[in-house]
Short mmCIF file of C-alpha atoms in Angstrom, two decimals:
data_model
loop_
_atom_site.label_atom_id
_atom_site.label_comp_id
_atom_site.label_asym_id
_atom_site.label_seq_id
_atom_site.Cartn_x
_atom_site.Cartn_y
_atom_site.Cartn_z
CA UNK R 286 74.52 53.95 34.13
CA UNK R 287 76.79 52.95 37.02
CA UNK R 288 75.56 50.50 39.65
CA UNK R 289 76.19 53.10 42.37
CA UNK R 290 74.16 55.75 40.48
CA UNK R 291 71.30 53.30 39.96
CA UNK R 292 71.26 52.36 43.65
CA UNK R 293 71.29 56.03 44.65
CA UNK R 294 68.34 56.77 42.37
CA UNK R 295 66.40 53.77 43.62
CA UNK R 296 67.07 54.74 47.24
CA UNK R 297 65.98 58.35 46.74
CA UNK R 298 62.73 57.44 45.01
CA UNK R 299 61.93 54.65 47.47
CA UNK R 300 62.49 57.04 50.37
CA UNK R 301 60.25 59.61 48.72
CA UNK R 302 57.47 57.05 48.23
CA UNK R 303 57.81 55.82 51.81
CA UNK R 304 57.93 59.23 53.48
CA UNK R 305 55.44 61.11 51.30
CA UNK R 306 52.51 58.91 52.32
CA UNK R 307 49.19 60.08 50.95
CA UNK R 308 46.41 60.92 53.34
CA UNK R 309 42.75 61.34 52.48
CA UNK R 310 39.69 62.45 54.36
CA UNK R 311 38.59 60.35 57.31
CA UNK R 312 36.30 57.55 56.26
CA UNK R 313 37.91 57.13 52.83
CA UNK R 314 40.12 54.06 52.23
CA UNK R 315 43.80 55.08 52.13
CA UNK R 316 45.49 55.22 48.76
CA UNK R 317 48.29 52.68 48.39
CA UNK R 318 51.95 53.52 48.74
CA UNK R 319 53.87 52.81 45.55
CA UNK R 320 57.53 51.81 45.33
CA UNK R 321 59.48 52.98 42.28
CA UNK R 322 62.22 50.40 41.68
CA UNK R 323 64.70 49.15 39.08
CA UNK R 324 65.21 52.61 37.62
CA UNK R 325 67.24 52.30 34.43
CA UNK R 326 68.28 54.26 31.40
CA UNK R 327 67.16 52.19 28.43
CA UNK R 328 68.30 54.30 25.47
CA UNK R 329 70.72 57.03 24.55
CA UNK R 330 72.40 57.42 21.17
CA UNK R 331 73.95 60.88 21.49
CA UNK R 332 70.84 62.53 20.02
CA UNK R 333 67.92 64.28 21.72
CA UNK R 334 65.57 61.44 22.69
CA UNK R 335 62.13 62.36 24.01
CA UNK R 336 58.35 61.89 24.14
CA UNK R 337 57.82 58.24 25.09
CA UNK R 338 54.99 55.75 24.87
CA UNK R 339 54.80 52.14 25.98
CA UNK R 340 52.55 49.16 25.14
CA UNK R 341 52.26 45.38 25.56
CA UNK R 342 51.30 43.74 22.24
CA UNK R 343 51.25 40.05 21.36
CA UNK R 344 53.23 39.05 24.48
CA UNK R 345 56.01 41.57 23.88
CA UNK R 346 56.75 45.09 25.08
CA UNK R 347 57.16 48.02 22.71
CA UNK R 348 58.65 51.44 23.47
CA UNK R 349 58.58 54.40 21.10
CA UNK R 350 60.04 57.91 21.18
CA UNK R 351 61.41 60.69 18.98
CA UNK R 352 65.15 60.99 18.29
CA UNK R 353 66.77 64.02 16.69
CA UNK R 354 70.45 64.97 16.24
CA UNK R 355 69.54 68.67 16.26
CA UNK R 356 67.68 68.80 19.57
CA UNK R 357 64.21 69.48 20.93
CA UNK R 358 62.79 72.09 18.49
CA UNK R 359 61.22 71.43 15.10
CA UNK R 360 63.73 69.84 12.67
CA UNK R 361 63.33 67.75 9.49
CA UNK R 362 66.13 65.49 10.77
CA UNK R 363 63.93 64.00 13.49
CA UNK R 364 62.69 60.40 13.40
CA UNK R 365 60.59 57.94 15.37
CA UNK R 366 62.25 54.90 16.96
CA UNK R 367 60.45 51.72 18.06
CA UNK R 368 62.12 49.26 20.43
CA UNK R 369 60.99 45.73 21.33
CA UNK R 370 61.60 43.60 24.43
CA UNK R 371 60.48 40.25 25.82
CA UNK R 372 61.09 41.26 29.44
CA UNK R 373 61.17 45.11 29.51
CA UNK R 374 64.84 44.86 30.50
CA UNK R 375 66.73 44.21 27.27
CA UNK R 376 65.60 46.24 24.27
CA UNK R 377 66.42 46.17 20.57
CA UNK R 378 65.33 48.41 17.73
CA UNK R 379 62.77 46.99 15.31
CA UNK R 380 61.91 50.11 13.34
CA UNK R 381 62.95 53.71 12.74
CA UNK R 382 61.21 56.05 10.33
CA UNK R 383 61.05 59.69 9.36
CA UNK R 384 58.87 61.78 7.06
CA UNK R 385 60.81 63.81 4.45
CA UNK R 386 60.72 67.58 5.00
CA UNK R 387 58.72 67.16 8.22
CA UNK R 388 59.46 67.18 11.93
CA UNK R 389 58.15 63.99 13.59
CA UNK R 390 57.45 63.89 17.34
CA UNK R 391 55.11 62.78 20.11
CA UNK R 392 54.66 59.18 18.92
CA UNK R 393 51.86 57.17 20.52
CA UNK R 394 50.80 53.55 20.22
CA UNK R 395 47.36 52.21 19.44
CA UNK R 396 46.48 48.50 19.29
CA UNK R 397 43.48 48.42 16.95
CA UNK R 398 41.91 45.67 14.85
CA UNK R 399 44.88 43.28 15.09
CA UNK R 400 47.41 45.96 14.23
CA UNK R 401 49.88 47.94 16.30
CA UNK R 402 49.95 51.51 15.04
CA UNK R 403 52.38 54.27 15.96
CA UNK R 404 50.94 57.73 15.40
CA UNK R 405 53.12 60.82 15.07
CA UNK R 406 52.31 64.47 14.70
CA UNK R 407 54.36 66.17 11.97
CA UNK R 408 55.14 69.79 11.20
CA UNK R 409 56.21 70.92 7.72
CA UNK R 410 59.81 72.17 7.63
CA UNK R 411 61.00 72.01 4.04
CA UNK R 412 64.62 71.07 3.47
CA UNK R 413 66.01 72.77 6.57
CA UNK R 414 65.07 73.87 10.06
CA UNK R 415 62.45 76.63 9.74
CA UNK R 416 62.76 79.94 11.56
CA UNK R 417 59.00 79.88 12.00
CA UNK R 418 56.19 77.56 11.00
CA UNK R 419 52.42 77.51 10.88
CA UNK R 420 49.84 75.10 12.24
CA UNK R 421 47.81 74.67 9.09
CA UNK R 422 50.41 72.45 7.41
CA UNK R 423 50.49 69.97 10.28
CA UNK R 424 49.64 66.41 9.29
CA UNK R 425 49.33 63.08 11.07
CA UNK R 426 51.24 59.96 10.01
CA UNK R 427 51.36 56.36 11.12
CA UNK R 428 53.55 53.30 10.70
CA UNK R 429 51.86 50.01 11.56
CA UNK R 430 52.59 46.33 12.03
CA UNK R 431 50.64 43.09 12.51
CA UNK R 432 53.47 41.27 14.30
CA UNK R 433 55.66 44.01 15.79
CA UNK R 434 58.57 43.00 13.56
CA UNK R 435 57.64 44.10 10.02
CA UNK R 436 56.48 47.70 9.78
CA UNK R 437 54.79 49.70 7.04
CA UNK R 438 56.26 52.79 5.48
CA UNK R 439 54.93 56.00 7.10
CA UNK R 440 51.36 56.53 5.92
CA UNK R 441 49.55 59.85 5.84
CA UNK R 442 46.36 59.95 7.91
CA UNK R 443 43.45 61.17 5.82
CA UNK R 444 41.44 63.88 7.55
CA UNK R 445 44.28 65.16 9.73
CA UNK R 446 45.70 67.92 7.53
CA UNK R 447 45.88 71.11 9.61
CA UNK R 448 45.83 69.05 12.84
CA UNK R 449 48.64 68.23 15.22
CA UNK R 450 47.72 64.78 16.47
CA UNK R 451 48.38 63.35 19.90
CA UNK R 452 47.19 60.40 22.04
CA UNK R 453 44.68 57.87 20.70
CA UNK R 454 42.22 55.47 22.36
CA UNK R 455 39.68 52.83 21.37
CA UNK R 456 36.09 52.28 22.44
CA UNK R 457 33.51 49.87 21.04
CA UNK R 458 35.32 49.28 17.74
CA UNK R 459 36.06 52.94 17.01
CA UNK R 460 39.42 54.69 17.34
CA UNK R 461 39.60 58.22 18.73
CA UNK R 462 42.45 60.69 18.32
CA UNK R 463 43.24 64.11 19.77
CA UNK R 464 43.91 66.73 17.08
CA UNK R 465 44.94 70.31 17.83
CA UNK R 466 44.15 72.91 15.18
CA UNK R 467 43.65 76.63 14.62
CA UNK R 468 40.02 77.65 14.96
CA UNK R 469 38.63 77.78 11.40
CA UNK R 470 42.26 77.22 10.32
CA UNK R 471 43.01 80.90 10.72
CA UNK R 472 46.54 81.93 9.72
CA UNK R 473 48.10 83.30 12.89
CA UNK R 474 51.40 82.88 14.68
CA UNK R 475 52.13 79.43 16.04
CA UNK R 476 52.70 81.08 19.42
CA UNK R 477 49.24 82.64 19.53
CA UNK R 478 47.41 79.93 21.46
CA UNK R 479 43.98 81.38 22.34
CA UNK R 480 42.80 80.40 18.85
CA UNK R 481 43.92 76.76 19.19
CA UNK R 482 41.17 74.19 19.74
CA UNK R 483 41.27 70.44 20.31
CA UNK R 484 39.13 68.15 18.20
CA UNK R 485 38.13 64.58 18.93
CA UNK R 486 38.70 62.72 15.67
CA UNK R 487 37.26 59.24 15.08
CA UNK R 488 38.09 56.43 12.67
CA UNK R 489 36.82 52.98 11.72
CA UNK R 490 40.19 51.74 10.44
CA UNK R 491 42.80 53.93 12.19
CA UNK R 492 43.80 55.55 8.88
CA UNK R 493 40.89 57.71 7.71
CA UNK R 494 39.67 60.25 10.27
CA UNK R 495 36.69 62.55 10.71
CA UNK R 496 35.67 65.10 13.33
CA UNK R 497 33.44 63.84 16.14
CA UNK R 498 33.52 66.69 18.67
CA UNK R 499 35.59 69.45 20.26
CA UNK R 500 37.39 68.88 23.57
CA UNK R 501 38.61 72.43 24.08
CA UNK R 502 37.59 75.55 22.19
CA UNK R 503 40.42 77.80 23.38
CA UNK R 504 43.99 77.27 24.56
CA UNK R 505 43.88 73.76 23.13
CA UNK R 506 46.85 71.59 24.03
CA UNK R 507 47.89 68.00 24.75
CA UNK R 508 45.05 65.82 26.01
CA UNK R 509 45.10 62.27 27.33
CA UNK R 510 41.67 60.69 27.35
CA UNK R 511 40.24 57.47 28.76
CA UNK R 512 36.98 55.77 27.81
CA UNK R 513 34.81 53.97 30.35
CA UNK R 514 32.81 50.84 29.42
CA UNK R 515 29.60 52.89 29.09
CA UNK R 516 31.24 55.19 26.52
CA UNK R 517 31.74 58.15 28.86
CA UNK R 518 35.15 59.76 28.49
CA UNK R 519 37.54 61.36 30.96
CA UNK R 520 40.37 63.62 29.82
CA UNK R 521 43.38 65.37 31.37
CA UNK R 522 44.37 68.43 29.36
CA UNK R 523 47.50 70.54 29.51
CA UNK R 524 46.18 74.09 29.64
CA UNK R 525 48.05 77.13 30.95
CA UNK R 526 51.49 77.51 32.55
CA UNK R 527 50.07 76.92 36.03
CA UNK R 528 46.97 74.85 35.40
CA UNK R 529 45.57 71.77 33.69
CA UNK R 530 41.98 70.68 33.28
CA UNK R 531 39.89 67.59 33.90
CA UNK R 532 37.33 67.01 31.14
CA UNK R 533 34.25 64.78 31.22
CA UNK R 534 31.66 63.91 28.58
CA UNK R 535 29.16 61.25 27.56
CA UNK R 536 28.04 60.15 24.11
CA UNK R 537 27.46 61.85 21.72
CA UNK R 538 30.22 64.09 23.22
CA UNK R 539 28.48 67.37 22.43
CA UNK R 540 28.65 68.66 26.02
CA UNK R 541 31.78 68.81 28.16
CA UNK R 542 32.40 69.51 31.83
CA UNK R 543 35.75 71.17 32.50
CA UNK R 544 37.26 71.67 35.95
CA UNK R 545 40.65 73.05 36.92
CA UNK R 546 43.28 70.75 38.42
CA UNK R 547 45.31 73.73 39.73
CA UNK R 548 48.59 72.19 38.61
CA UNK R 549 50.56 72.24 35.37
CA UNK R 550 50.86 68.81 33.74
CA UNK R 551 53.06 68.66 30.65
CA UNK R 552 52.77 65.63 28.39
CA UNK R 553 49.84 64.18 30.34
CA UNK R 554 49.19 60.48 30.85
CA UNK R 555 45.82 59.11 32.02
CA UNK R 556 45.29 55.39 32.65
CA UNK R 557 43.56 53.02 35.04
CA UNK R 558 45.70 50.84 37.29
CA UNK R 559 44.20 48.43 39.76
CA UNK R 560 40.83 50.14 39.38
CA UNK R 561 42.27 53.57 40.23
CA UNK R 562 42.95 56.53 37.96
CA UNK R 563 46.64 57.36 37.45
CA UNK R 564 47.86 60.65 35.98
CA UNK R 565 51.43 61.42 34.97
CA UNK R 566 53.35 64.30 33.44
CA UNK R 567 55.75 67.16 34.09
CA UNK R 568 55.17 69.49 37.01
CA UNK R 569 56.89 72.86 37.22
CA UNK R 570 56.67 73.63 40.91
CA UNK R 571 59.93 73.73 42.85
CA UNK R 572 63.45 74.36 41.60
CA UNK R 573 63.37 71.93 38.66
CA UNK R 574 60.59 70.53 36.48
CA UNK R 575 59.97 66.89 37.39
CA UNK R 576 58.14 63.94 35.87
CA UNK R 577 55.52 63.11 38.48
CA UNK R 578 52.82 60.48 39.06
CA UNK R 579 49.50 61.10 40.79
CA UNK R 580 46.33 59.34 41.83
CA UNK R 581 43.22 61.11 40.56
CA UNK R 582 40.57 60.92 43.29
CA UNK R 583 37.23 62.71 43.07
CA UNK R 584 38.64 65.23 40.63
CA UNK R 585 41.76 66.02 42.66
CA UNK R 586 45.40 64.99 42.21
CA UNK R 587 47.29 63.16 44.94
CA UNK R 588 51.01 62.94 44.17
CA UNK R 589 52.65 59.59 44.94
CA UNK R 590 55.98 59.54 43.09
CA UNK R 591 58.52 61.92 41.60
CA UNK R 592 60.68 60.17 39.01
CA UNK R 593 64.40 60.98 38.58
CA UNK R 594 64.23 63.88 36.14
CA UNK R 595 65.12 67.50 35.52
CA UNK R 596 65.28 70.06 32.76
CA UNK R 597 63.73 68.75 29.55
CA UNK R 598 61.60 65.81 30.72
CA UNK R 599 58.17 64.12 30.97
CA UNK R 600 55.83 62.42 28.43
CA UNK R 601 55.44 59.16 30.35
CA UNK R 602 54.25 55.85 28.94
CA UNK R 603 52.62 53.14 31.05
CA UNK R 604 51.87 49.41 30.96
CA UNK R 605 49.89 47.62 33.66
CA UNK R 606 51.36 44.22 34.54
CA UNK R 607 48.72 43.51 37.19
CA UNK R 608 46.74 45.27 39.92
CA UNK R 609 49.93 45.83 41.97
CA UNK R 610 52.66 45.96 39.29
CA UNK R 611 53.32 48.25 36.33
CA UNK R 612 55.99 49.77 34.09
CA UNK R 613 56.52 53.46 33.40
CA UNK R 614 58.74 55.14 30.79
CA UNK R 615 59.76 58.79 30.47
CA UNK R 616 62.53 60.99 29.12
CA UNK R 617 64.81 63.39 30.95
CA UNK R 618 67.97 65.47 30.68
CA UNK R 619 69.13 65.18 34.31
CA UNK R 620 72.28 63.15 33.45
CA UNK R 621 75.49 64.07 31.64
CA UNK R 622 77.58 62.01 29.26
CA UNK R 623 81.22 60.98 29.72
CA UNK R 624 82.33 64.43 28.57
CA UNK R 625 80.12 66.17 31.10
CA UNK R 626 77.61 67.39 28.50
CA UNK R 627 73.88 67.20 29.22
CA UNK R 628 72.10 64.38 27.45
CA UNK R 629 68.43 63.70 26.90
CA UNK R 630 67.73 60.00 27.29
CA UNK R 631 64.92 57.47 27.75
CA UNK R 632 64.28 55.93 31.18
CA UNK R 633 62.09 53.23 32.66
CA UNK R 634 61.14 51.99 36.12
CA UNK R 635 58.98 49.37 37.81
CA UNK R 636 56.02 50.41 39.94
CA UNK R 637 54.94 48.17 42.81
CA UNK R 638 52.09 48.70 45.23
CA UNK R 639 53.42 48.20 48.74
CA UNK R 640 51.88 45.26 50.59
#
């Protein structure tokens, strides 16, 4: 990335953050302005690189994503890449793995019981790219490490057959995982989504999983969930083409409150930063889809930053560095290579709360 291009990107995003100040109802404390700085492309290898996650583990930063020479759709040539960095500026690859005859994508980190695990959903392909595929052969896999340097071979996750797994979280010594599946594992088209539900899976070791509850019973999709200290859980769920949902539940997670967010969020992120709820993902309003960050306040989204992005983009990762500093990763296809061809690459930026 040229210095001029980087400065232009930084200027545009800083101007956006400065001019799109968030206002709230009178009497409420104002939400902070956030500067998006040091925007950089951190990885591109000529393949389709997408679906990021980010974590700080044992004093080092780790970034993961899917890379595939054949593009975005389901291909058995896809693999998961894991990068490591001491400063979140210079990155080097520490692991890359694939699962034979399966598409791997949507990797997510989980630090659990002294191990760093990378979970990936996989779809069965056979020896070549399938013309069509079913849900009931989906299966979760993980590769894990105790030091971030030496990684296990990909390991099948017991209890996830027929599930497409997504983000994971930990509460009170138990790991929880989002698993999408066909209701009663009915054999219908992969594009027929009303019969897709989302299960909350739980595990004592991160490897063997069992059903705990259902998040969504229809139109199940990607869900990012966040546990509070008392065990209550908050979730942001991708739903329809023009809507997402906010989900709430308390132990034992048998009852769920669902409210509409009235905005599409693709590849949702949900974290706490400085005591506030932050949501990220792809929005589809306007001329181009954009990776966007929001504050979640009293069940409503307040946009505070639009990251440089277009076309195929989103799936942000996040690491809090402190109450006023953070890192965000995402992927996008808004740039072209030296030959003028679109490329899908991995990006990162610093977030700073304005003083």
